Coordinates of C-alpha atoms in Angstrom, one line a residue:
X1 CA 5.1 5.6 -4.9
X2 CA 8.2 4.5 -6.8
X3 CA 8.7 3.2 -10.3
X4 CA 11.3 1.0 -11.9
X5 CA 12.3 2.2 -15.4
X6 CA 13.7 -0.7 -17.4
X7 CA 14.8 1.7 -20.2
X8 CA 14.0 5.0 -21.6
X9 CA 15.4 5.5 -25.1
X10 CA 13.4 8.3 -26.7
X11 CA 13.9 8.8 -30.4
X12 CA 15.9 11.9 -31.2
X13 CA 15.9 11.6 -35.0
X14 CA 12.7 13.3 -36.2
X15 CA 13.1 11.5 -39.6
X16 CA 12.2 8.3 -37.7
X17 CA 8.5 8.5 -37.2
X18 CA 7.8 5.3 -35.3
X19 CA 7.6 4.9 -31.5
X20 CA 6.3 1.8 -29.8
X21 CA 3.5 2.4 -27.4
X22 CA 4.9 2.6 -23.8
X23 CA 4.2 -0.3 -21.5
X24 CA 3.1 -0.2 -17.8
X25 CA 3.7 -3.3 -15.7
X26 CA 2.2 -4.1 -12.3
X27 CA 3.4 -7.0 -10.1
X28 CA 1.4 -9.3 -7.9
X29 CA 1.1 -9.8 -4.2
X30 CA 4.2 -10.2 -2.0
X31 CA 6.4 -9.0 -4.8
X32 CA 8.1 -5.8 -5.9
X33 CA 8.6 -3.9 -9.1
X34 CA 12.0 -5.7 -9.4
X35 CA 10.2 -9.0 -10.0
X36 CA 9.0 -7.7 -13.4
X37 CA 12.5 -7.0 -14.6
X38 CA 12.9 -10.2 -16.5
X39 CA 9.6 -9.7 -18.5
X40 CA 10.5 -6.1 -19.0
X41 CA 13.7 -7.3 -20.5
X42 CA 11.9 -9.4 -23.0
X43 CA 10.0 -6.3 -24.2
X44 CA 13.2 -4.2 -24.4
X45 CA 15.0 -6.8 -26.5
X46 CA 11.9 -7.3 -28.8
X47 CA 11.1 -3.6 -29.4
X48 CA 14.2 -1.4 -29.3
X49 CA 13.6 2.0 -27.7
X50 CA 10.3 1.0 -26.0
X51 CA 9.5 2.8 -22.8
X52 CA 8.7 0.2 -20.1
X53 CA 7.8 1.2 -16.5
X54 CA 7.1 -1.1 -13.6
X55 CA 5.0 0.5 -10.9
X56 CA 5.8 0.2 -7.2
X57 CA 3.1 1.0 -4.6
X58 CA 4.5 2.1 -1.3
X59 CA 7.4 -0.2 -0.3
X60 CA 6.2 -2.9 -2.7
X61 CA 6.4 -6.2 -0.8
X62 CA 4.7 -5.3 2.4
X63 CA 2.2 -2.8 1.0
X64 CA 1.1 -5.2 -1.7
X65 CA -0.6 -7.1 1.2
X66 CA -1.1 -4.5 3.8
X67 CA -2.7 -1.7 1.8
X68 CA -6.4 -2.2 0.8
X69 CA -7.1 -2.6 -2.9
X70 CA -8.9 0.7 -3.3
X71 CA -5.9 2.5 -1.9
X72 CA -3.5 0.6 -4.2
X73 CA -5.5 1.5 -7.2
X74 CA -5.6 5.2 -6.2
X75 CA -1.8 5.3 -5.8
X76 CA -1.3 3.4 -9.0
X77 CA -3.5 5.8 -11.0
X78 CA -1.8 8.9 -9.5
X79 CA 1.6 7.6 -10.6
X80 CA 0.4 6.8 -14.2
X81 CA -1.2 10.2 -14.6
X82 CA 2.0 11.9 -13.4
X83 CA 4.1 10.2 -16.1
X84 CA 4.2 12.4 -19.2
X85 CA 5.5 9.5 -21.3
X86 CA 2.2 7.8 -20.9
X87 CA -0.1 10.7 -21.8
X88 CA -0.6 9.7 -25.4
X89 CA -1.6 6.1 -24.6
X90 CA 0.1 2.8 -23.6
X91 CA -0.3 -0.9 -23.2
X92 CA -0.6 -2.3 -19.7
X93 CA 0.0 -5.7 -18.1
X94 CA -0.8 -7.0 -14.6
X95 CA 0.2 -10.2 -12.9
X96 CA -2.0 -11.9 -10.3
X97 CA -3.2 -9.2 -7.9
X98 CA -1.8 -6.7 -10.3
X99 CA -4.4 -7.9 -12.8
X100 CA -7.1 -6.4 -10.6
X101 CA -5.2 -3.2 -10.0
X102 CA -4.7 -2.5 -13.7
X103 CA -8.3 -3.4 -14.6
X104 CA -9.7 -1.2 -11.8
X105 CA -7.4 1.6 -13.0
X106 CA -8.9 1.4 -16.5
X107 CA -12.4 1.4 -15.2
X108 CA -12.0 4.1 -12.5
X109 CA -9.3 6.4 -13.9
X110 CA -10.2 6.5 -17.6
X111 CA -6.6 5.9 -18.6
X112 CA -5.6 5.9 -22.3
X113 CA -4.9 2.1 -22.4
X114 CA -4.7 0.5 -25.8
X115 CA -4.2 -3.2 -25.0
X116 CA -4.9 -4.5 -21.5
X117 CA -3.1 -7.8 -20.7
X118 CA -3.7 -9.8 -17.5
X119 CA -1.9 -13.0 -16.6
X120 CA -3.0 -15.5 -13.9
X121 CA -5.6 -12.9 -13.0
X122 CA -8.1 -12.9 -10.1
X123 CA -11.0 -11.2 -12.0
X124 CA -13.7 -13.3 -10.3
X125 CA -12.0 -13.4 -6.9
X126 CA -10.5 -16.4 -5.1
X127 CA -11.6 -18.7 -2.3
X128 CA -9.6 -21.6 -0.7
X129 CA -6.4 -22.2 1.3
X130 CA -4.0 -22.5 -1.6
X131 CA -3.1 -18.8 -1.4
X132 CA -2.3 -19.1 2.2
X133 CA 1.0 -20.8 1.2
X134 CA 2.2 -17.3 0.4
X135 CA 1.0 -15.6 3.5
X136 CA 2.2 -15.4 7.1
X137 CA 0.2 -18.0 9.3
X138 CA -1.5 -15.3 11.3
X139 CA -3.4 -14.0 8.3
X140 CA -5.0 -17.3 7.4
X141 CA -7.8 -17.3 10.0
X142 CA -8.3 -13.6 9.6
X143 CA -9.1 -13.8 5.9
X144 CA -10.9 -17.1 5.9
X145 CA -13.3 -16.2 8.8
X146 CA -13.5 -12.4 8.9
X147 CA -12.8 -11.2 5.4
X148 CA -15.9 -9.1 5.1
X149 CA -15.5 -7.2 8.4
X150 CA -14.5 -3.6 7.8
X151 CA -11.3 -4.0 9.9
X152 CA -10.0 -6.7 7.6
X153 CA -11.2 -5.0 4.4
X154 CA -9.3 -1.9 5.4
X155 CA -6.1 -3.8 6.4
X156 CA -5.4 -6.7 4.0
X157 CA -5.6 -6.5 0.2
X158 CA -6.7 -10.2 -0.2
X159 CA -9.9 -9.5 1.7
X160 CA -10.9 -7.1 -1.2
X161 CA -11.2 -10.0 -3.7
X162 CA -12.0 -12.9 -1.3
X163 CA -15.2 -14.3 -2.9
X164 CA -16.8 -17.0 -0.8
X165 CA -19.3 -18.9 -3.0
X166 CA -21.2 -20.0 0.2
X167 CA -21.7 -16.3 1.3
X168 CA -22.2 -14.4 -1.9
X169 CA -24.7 -12.0 -0.5
X170 CA -22.3 -11.2 2.3
X171 CA -19.5 -10.8 -0.2
X172 CA -21.4 -8.3 -2.3
X173 CA -22.4 -6.3 0.7
X174 CA -19.2 -6.5 2.7
X175 CA -16.4 -6.5 0.2
X176 CA -15.1 -3.0 -0.5
X177 CA -13.4 -3.7 -3.8
X178 CA -14.2 -6.6 -6.2
X179 CA -18.1 -6.3 -6.3
X180 CA -17.6 -2.7 -7.2
X181 CA -15.2 -3.1 -10.1
X182 CA -17.1 -6.1 -11.3
X183 CA -20.4 -4.1 -11.2
X184 CA -22.1 -6.9 -9.2
X185 CA -24.2 -4.6 -7.0
X186 CA -27.8 -3.4 -7.8
X187 CA -26.6 0.1 -8.8
X188 CA -24.0 -0.3 -11.5
X189 CA -21.4 2.2 -12.6
X190 CA -21.8 2.5 -16.4
X191 CA -18.5 4.4 -16.6
X192 CA -16.7 1.1 -15.8
X193 CA -18.3 -0.6 -18.7
X194 CA -17.8 2.3 -21.0
X195 CA -14.1 2.5 -20.2
X196 CA -13.6 -1.2 -20.7
X197 CA -15.2 -1.1 -24.2
X198 CA -12.7 1.6 -25.2
X199 CA -9.9 -1.0 -25.2
X200 CA -8.5 -2.2 -28.5
X201 CA -7.9 -5.7 -26.9
X202 CA -8.4 -7.3 -23.5
X203 CA -6.1 -10.3 -23.0
X204 CA -6.7 -12.8 -20.2
X205 CA -4.4 -15.7 -19.3
X206 CA -4.9 -18.4 -16.7
X207 CA -2.7 -21.3 -15.9
X208 CA -3.9 -24.9 -15.7
X209 CA -1.0 -25.6 -13.4
X210 CA -1.7 -22.7 -11.0
X211 CA -1.1 -23.9 -7.5
X212 CA -2.0 -20.6 -5.8
X213 CA -5.2 -19.3 -7.2
X214 CA -8.5 -21.1 -6.7
X215 CA -10.2 -21.4 -9.0
X216 CA -7.5 -20.6 -11.6
X217 CA -10.3 -20.0 -14.1
X218 CA -10.9 -16.7 -12.2
X219 CA -8.4 -15.3 -14.7
X220 CA -11.1 -15.7 -17.2
X221 CA -13.9 -14.3 -15.0
X222 CA -15.1 -17.7 -14.0
X223 CA -15.3 -18.0 -10.2
X224 CA -16.9 -20.7 -8.1
X225 CA -20.6 -21.2 -8.8
X226 CA -23.0 -20.3 -5.9
X227 CA -22.9 -22.9 -3.1
X228 CA -20.3 -24.9 -4.9
X229 CA -16.6 -25.4 -5.4
X230 CA -17.1 -26.1 -9.1
X231 CA -16.0 -23.2 -11.4
X232 CA -18.7 -21.4 -13.4
X233 CA -19.2 -21.9 -17.1
X234 CA -19.9 -19.2 -19.7
X235 CA -23.6 -19.5 -19.4
X236 CA -23.5 -19.2 -15.6
X237 CA -21.2 -16.2 -15.2
X238 CA -23.0 -12.9 -14.7
X239 CA -20.1 -11.2 -16.4
X240 CA -21.1 -12.8 -19.6
X241 CA -24.8 -13.3 -19.3
X242 CA -25.5 -9.7 -18.0
X243 CA -22.5 -8.0 -19.6
X244 CA -21.8 -6.2 -16.3
X245 CA -18.5 -4.5 -17.4
X246 CA -18.7 -5.3 -21.1
X247 CA -17.3 -8.8 -21.3
X248 CA -20.0 -10.1 -23.6
X249 CA -19.7 -7.1 -25.9
X250 CA -15.9 -7.3 -26.0
X251 CA -16.2 -10.9 -27.0
X252 CA -18.7 -10.2 -29.8
X253 CA -16.5 -7.4 -31.1
X254 CA -13.5 -9.7 -31.3
X255 CA -11.6 -7.7 -28.7
X256 CA -11.5 -10.5 -26.0
X257 CA -8.5 -12.8 -26.3
X258 CA -8.2 -15.8 -23.9
X259 CA -5.2 -18.0 -23.4
X260 CA -4.1 -20.9 -21.2
X261 CA -0.5 -21.2 -20.1
X262 CA 1.1 -24.2 -18.4
X263 CA 3.4 -22.9 -15.7
X264 CA 3.3 -22.5 -11.9
X265 CA 1.8 -19.3 -10.7
X266 CA 5.2 -17.9 -9.5
X267 CA 6.8 -18.6 -12.9
X268 CA 4.3 -16.4 -14.9
X269 CA 6.7 -13.5 -15.5
X270 CA 9.9 -15.6 -15.6
X271 CA 11.9 -17.9 -17.9
X272 CA 9.6 -21.0 -17.6
X273 CA 6.8 -19.0 -19.3
X274 CA 9.0 -17.2 -21.8
X275 CA 8.1 -19.4 -24.8
X276 CA 4.4 -19.1 -24.1
X277 CA 4.8 -15.3 -23.7
X278 CA 6.6 -14.9 -27.0
X279 CA 4.2 -17.1 -28.9
X280 CA 1.0 -15.7 -27.6
X281 CA 1.3 -12.4 -25.8
X282 CA 4.3 -10.5 -27.3
X283 CA 2.3 -9.4 -30.4
X284 CA 0.0 -7.3 -28.3
X285 CA 2.8 -4.9 -27.6
X286 CA 3.8 -4.6 -31.2
X287 CA 1.9 -1.4 -31.9
X288 CA 3.0 2.2 -32.3
X289 CA 1.8 5.7 -31.4
X290 CA 0.5 8.0 -34.1
X291 CA 3.1 10.0 -35.9
X292 CA 2.1 13.3 -34.3
X293 CA 2.5 11.8 -30.9
X294 CA 6.0 10.6 -31.8
X295 CA 7.1 14.0 -32.8
X296 CA 5.6 15.6 -29.7
X297 CA 7.5 13.2 -27.6
X298 CA 10.8 13.8 -29.5
X299 CA 10.5 17.6 -28.8
X300 CA 11.0 16.9 -25.1
X301 CA 13.3 13.9 -25.5
X302 CA 15.8 12.8 -22.9
X303 CA 18.0 9.7 -22.9
X304 CA 18.6 7.6 -19.9
X305 CA 20.9 4.6 -19.9
X306 CA 19.3 1.3 -19.1
X307 CA 19.8 0.5 -15.4
X308 CA 21.4 -2.7 -14.1
X309 CA 19.2 -5.1 -12.2
X310 CA 18.3 -2.9 -9.2
X311 CA 18.6 -4.1 -5.6
X312 CA 17.9 -2.2 -2.4
X313 CA 20.9 -0.2 -1.3
X314 CA 23.0 -2.0 -3.8
X315 CA 23.2 -5.2 -1.8
X316 CA 21.4 -8.5 -2.3
X317 CA 21.2 -9.0 1.4
X318 CA 19.1 -5.9 1.9
X319 CA 16.8 -6.9 -0.9
X320 CA 16.3 -10.4 0.6
X321 CA 15.7 -8.9 4.0
X322 CA 12.5 -7.3 2.8
X323 CA 11.1 -10.8 2.2
X324 CA 10.6 -11.0 6.0
X325 CA 9.3 -7.6 6.7
X326 CA 5.7 -8.6 7.3
X327 CA 6.1 -9.4 11.0
X328 CA 2.5 -8.6 11.9
X329 CA 0.6 -10.6 14.5
X330 CA -3.2 -10.1 14.4
X331 CA -5.3 -11.3 17.3
X332 CA -9.1 -11.6 17.1
X333 CA -11.0 -12.1 20.3
X334 CA -14.7 -12.2 20.9
X335 CA -15.7 -9.1 22.9
X336 CA -18.5 -9.7 25.3
X337 CA -18.3 -6.2 26.8
X338 CA -19.9 -4.6 23.8
X339 CA -23.5 -3.7 23.4
X340 CA -26.1 -5.9 21.7
X341 CA -26.6 -8.5 24.3
X342 CA -27.6 -11.7 22.7
X343 CA -25.6 -10.9 19.6
X344 CA -23.3 -13.7 18.4
X345 CA -19.9 -12.2 19.3
X346 CA -18.1 -15.4 18.3
X347 CA -19.4 -15.1 14.8
X348 CA -18.8 -11.4 14.5
X349 CA -15.8 -10.6 16.8
X350 CA -14.7 -7.6 14.7
X351 CA -17.9 -5.6 14.9
X352 CA -18.0 -2.7 17.2
X353 CA -20.6 -0.1 18.2
X354 CA -18.3 2.9 18.5
X355 CA -18.1 2.9 22.2
X356 CA -14.8 4.5 23.3
X357 CA -14.1 5.0 27.0
X358 CA -11.5 2.6 28.4
X359 CA -9.5 3.2 31.6
X360 CA -6.3 1.5 32.6
X361 CA -6.1 -0.5 35.8
X362 CA -2.3 -0.3 35.8
X363 CA 0.2 1.9 34.1
X364 CA 1.6 -1.0 32.1
X365 CA -1.8 -1.6 30.4
X366 CA -2.8 -0.3 27.1
X367 CA -5.2 2.5 28.0
X368 CA -7.0 5.6 26.7
X369 CA -5.3 8.8 27.9
X370 CA -6.2 12.4 27.1
X371 CA -8.8 11.1 24.6
X372 CA -6.1 9.8 22.3
X373 CA -6.4 6.1 23.0
X374 CA -2.7 6.1 23.7
X375 CA -0.5 4.1 26.2
X376 CA 1.3 5.5 29.2
X377 CA 4.5 5.7 27.3
X378 CA 7.4 5.5 29.7
X379 CA 6.2 2.7 31.8
X380 CA 4.8 0.7 28.9
X381 CA 8.0 1.0 26.8
X382 CA 10.1 -0.2 29.8
X383 CA 7.9 -3.2 30.3
X384 CA 8.2 -4.1 26.6
X385 CA 11.9 -3.7 26.8
X386 CA 12.2 -5.8 30.0
X387 CA 10.1 -8.6 28.5
X388 CA 12.3 -8.6 25.4
X389 CA 15.4 -9.0 27.4
X390 CA 14.0 -11.7 29.6
X391 CA 13.3 -13.9 26.5
X392 CA 16.5 -12.9 24.8
X393 CA 18.6 -14.1 27.7
X394 CA 16.9 -17.5 27.4
X395 CA 18.0 -17.6 23.8
X396 CA 21.6 -16.4 24.6
X397 CA 21.1 -13.0 23.0
X398 CA 22.4 -9.7 24.6
X399 CA 20.0 -7.2 26.1
X400 CA 18.4 -4.5 23.9
X401 CA 18.7 -0.8 24.7
X402 CA 16.0 1.8 24.2
X403 CA 16.4 4.2 21.3
X404 CA 14.4 7.5 21.3
X405 CA 14.6 7.8 17.5
X406 CA 13.2 4.3 17.1
X407 CA 10.5 5.1 19.6
X408 CA 9.4 8.1 17.5
X409 CA 9.4 6.1 14.3
X410 CA 7.5 3.2 15.8
X411 CA 4.8 5.6 17.1
X412 CA 4.5 7.1 13.6
X413 CA 4.2 3.6 12.2
X414 CA 1.5 2.6 14.7
X415 CA -0.6 5.6 14.1
X416 CA -0.4 5.3 10.3
X417 CA -1.6 1.7 10.6
X418 CA -4.4 2.8 12.8
X419 CA -5.4 5.3 10.2
X420 CA -5.5 2.7 7.5
X421 CA -2.4 4.2 5.9
X422 CA 1.3 3.2 5.6
X423 CA 4.8 4.6 5.5
X424 CA 7.9 3.7 3.6
X425 CA 10.1 1.7 6.0
X426 CA 13.8 2.1 6.1
X427 CA 16.1 -0.9 5.6
X428 CA 18.0 0.3 8.6
X429 CA 15.6 -1.5 11.0
X430 CA 13.0 -4.2 11.1
X431 CA 9.7 -4.6 13.0
X432 CA 7.2 -6.7 14.9
X433 CA 3.6 -5.6 14.9
X434 CA 0.8 -6.7 17.2
X435 CA -2.8 -5.9 16.3
X436 CA -5.7 -6.8 18.6
X437 CA -9.4 -6.2 18.2
X438 CA -10.6 -5.4 21.7
X439 CA -13.0 -3.0 23.4
X440 CA -10.9 -3.1 26.6
X441 CA -7.2 -2.5 26.0
X442 CA -6.6 -2.3 29.7
X443 CA -6.5 -6.0 29.8
X444 CA -3.6 -6.2 27.3
X445 CA -0.3 -5.9 29.1
X446 CA 3.2 -5.6 27.8
X447 CA 3.9 -9.1 29.1
X448 CA 1.0 -10.5 27.0
X449 CA 2.2 -8.8 23.8
X450 CA 5.8 -9.9 23.9
X451 CA 4.8 -13.4 25.0
X452 CA 2.6 -13.7 22.0
X453 CA 5.6 -13.1 19.8
X454 CA 7.8 -15.4 21.7
X455 CA 5.3 -18.2 21.8
X456 CA 5.9 -18.8 18.1
X457 CA 9.2 -20.6 19.1
X458 CA 7.5 -24.0 18.9
X459 CA 6.9 -23.4 15.2
X460 CA 10.5 -22.3 14.5
X461 CA 12.5 -24.4 12.1
X462 CA 15.9 -23.1 10.9
X463 CA 15.4 -24.8 7.6
X464 CA 12.2 -22.8 7.0
X465 CA 13.4 -19.3 7.9
X466 CA 9.9 -17.7 7.7
X467 CA 8.3 -20.3 10.1
X468 CA 8.2 -18.0 13.2
X469 CA 9.3 -14.5 12.2
X470 CA 8.0 -12.7 15.3
X471 CA 9.9 -15.1 17.6
X472 CA 13.1 -14.9 15.5
X473 CA 13.0 -11.1 15.3
X474 CA 12.5 -10.9 19.1
X475 CA 15.6 -12.9 19.9
X476 CA 17.8 -11.9 16.9
X477 CA 21.3 -11.6 18.3
X478 CA 22.6 -8.9 16.1
X479 CA 19.8 -6.5 17.1
X480 CA 21.0 -3.9 19.6
X481 CA 18.3 -1.2 20.0
X482 CA 14.5 -1.2 20.4
X483 CA 11.8 1.3 19.8
X484 CA 8.1 0.9 20.7
X485 CA 5.0 2.6 19.3
X486 CA 1.3 2.3 20.0
X487 CA -2.1 3.4 18.8
X488 CA -5.7 2.6 19.7
X489 CA -8.7 3.4 17.5
X490 CA -12.0 2.0 16.8
X491 CA -11.6 -1.0 19.2
X492 CA -8.3 -1.9 17.6
X493 CA -5.0 -1.8 19.4
X494 CA -1.7 -1.5 17.4
X495 CA 1.7 -2.1 19.0
X496 CA 4.8 -1.7 16.9
X497 CA 8.4 -2.7 17.9
X498 CA 11.3 -1.5 15.7
X499 CA 14.7 -3.2 15.9
X500 CA 18.1 -1.9 14.9
X501 CA 20.2 -3.3 13.2
X502 CA 17.5 -5.2 11.4
X503 CA 16.8 -8.9 12.0
X504 CA 15.3 -11.8 10.1
X505 CA 17.9 -11.6 7.3
X506 CA 17.9 -14.6 5.0
X507 CA 20.9 -16.9 5.4
X508 CA 21.8 -15.6 8.9
X509 CA 19.2 -17.4 11.1
X510 CA 21.5 -20.2 12.2
X511 CA 23.9 -17.7 13.8
X512 CA 21.3 -15.3 15.2
X513 CA 18.6 -17.4 16.6
X514 CA 19.2 -19.7 19.5
X515 CA 22.1 -20.8 21.7
X516 CA 25.2 -22.2 20.1
X517 CA 26.0 -24.5 23.0
X518 CA 24.2 -27.8 22.8
X519 CA 24.0 -28.1 26.6
X520 CA 22.0 -24.8 27.0
X521 CA 18.3 -24.7 27.0
X522 CA 17.2 -23.6 23.6
X523 CA 13.4 -23.6 22.8
X524 CA 14.2 -22.7 19.2
X525 CA 15.8 -26.2 18.7
X526 CA 13.0 -28.2 20.3

């Protein structure tokens, strides 16, 4: 867990008895703490000396999508509770997915939050294909069809707040996150409601020009009505009629503040929304800690210069490279080998009955060995390498070489994914990931895995650099070394390939993908 400090300027003159409440910021999905820098700057300039911290969970960009929501909230709370500057109370703002993280943190972790501000929030979930504009293509079907399967709930954050109005019972039973923090189940957690009612103010903003969230009114706790694509109204929403987490009470107490902005989703924390922010939201940060708290903080004061705009490893190139780090290919296949004959495997391809004995027919197959669900390592790695080089030659790229250190790192990555966890990835290498739900990994060869990545070539468009990131990574010319890792658990196979130097770097696709000579066969230009 990392944090981005915009500024720490602790008062050292004990005659000055005013300290603005600190501020915690949480970014949205497929973003990083750096993306909150502009908004943080607005607060710094408006309230001199204010402590503003932007929280990062894991590596930020990737983990905002690939860590389940419950895990993200857990890590978020741990970081808040470890920061001594926040112990006396603070204001907190969350953007988009971050709105759910900050609210869940208030409910579950009993944080001393004074004003809670959420912008373009997803409080009543989302449903529809607009969000998919942000996600890799391979995630679309997984979320839209299998969101409430445990495998997807434990793998993709969006599944935790995917609210299908045509399957509300399945949503309440199968979703691991949103029904809980919204108190929608039969057994309610009264602590959630109690903690929400402790707020001085709860501010909610939705945008009438939001092109990503559907419905955008979810930012006001108004999702789609049952069996409908029409947003709920006040007298339909259980949050208000049943006061599940205190929304009705907060409204009656005058603590609920609702605004509508008029910017695109992606501009919420940036310049196009600055005027709205200053006119409507800024005042909720204009409050101070009690005098005793000010003096206590001053006793332990330190002063840190405001940082410049941070980028990874000091280079814009490395920062932009992270934008293409989610090279994960998820394959969902009906499994007719499992028990329950007569069950509809096509409808529920992710379910499993816990069976676990699978034997390889050949050494290049994914197999269970020594009870670890591993892969015969030497032979399998060689086949993956050979298949890479076969396709790379077709694309006029040099052969890759094996790298033992990358092998070890790739194995660690695969096993952490299999355990529902994640690791901080280095900017020194990039990755492709293949995830397959199957009860018989012996049918999955190295040839199949690499071909699945390569077959994206027909989607490749150099003008849209993220159009086929598995393919482009596989044939990236500047990559020299390859490491392969694997894991198999609970009917799910994980294959990880690490590449060094890294590929998929923005602005370099034209020189690294495909043959330069026009008379050479080049699938990437078809």
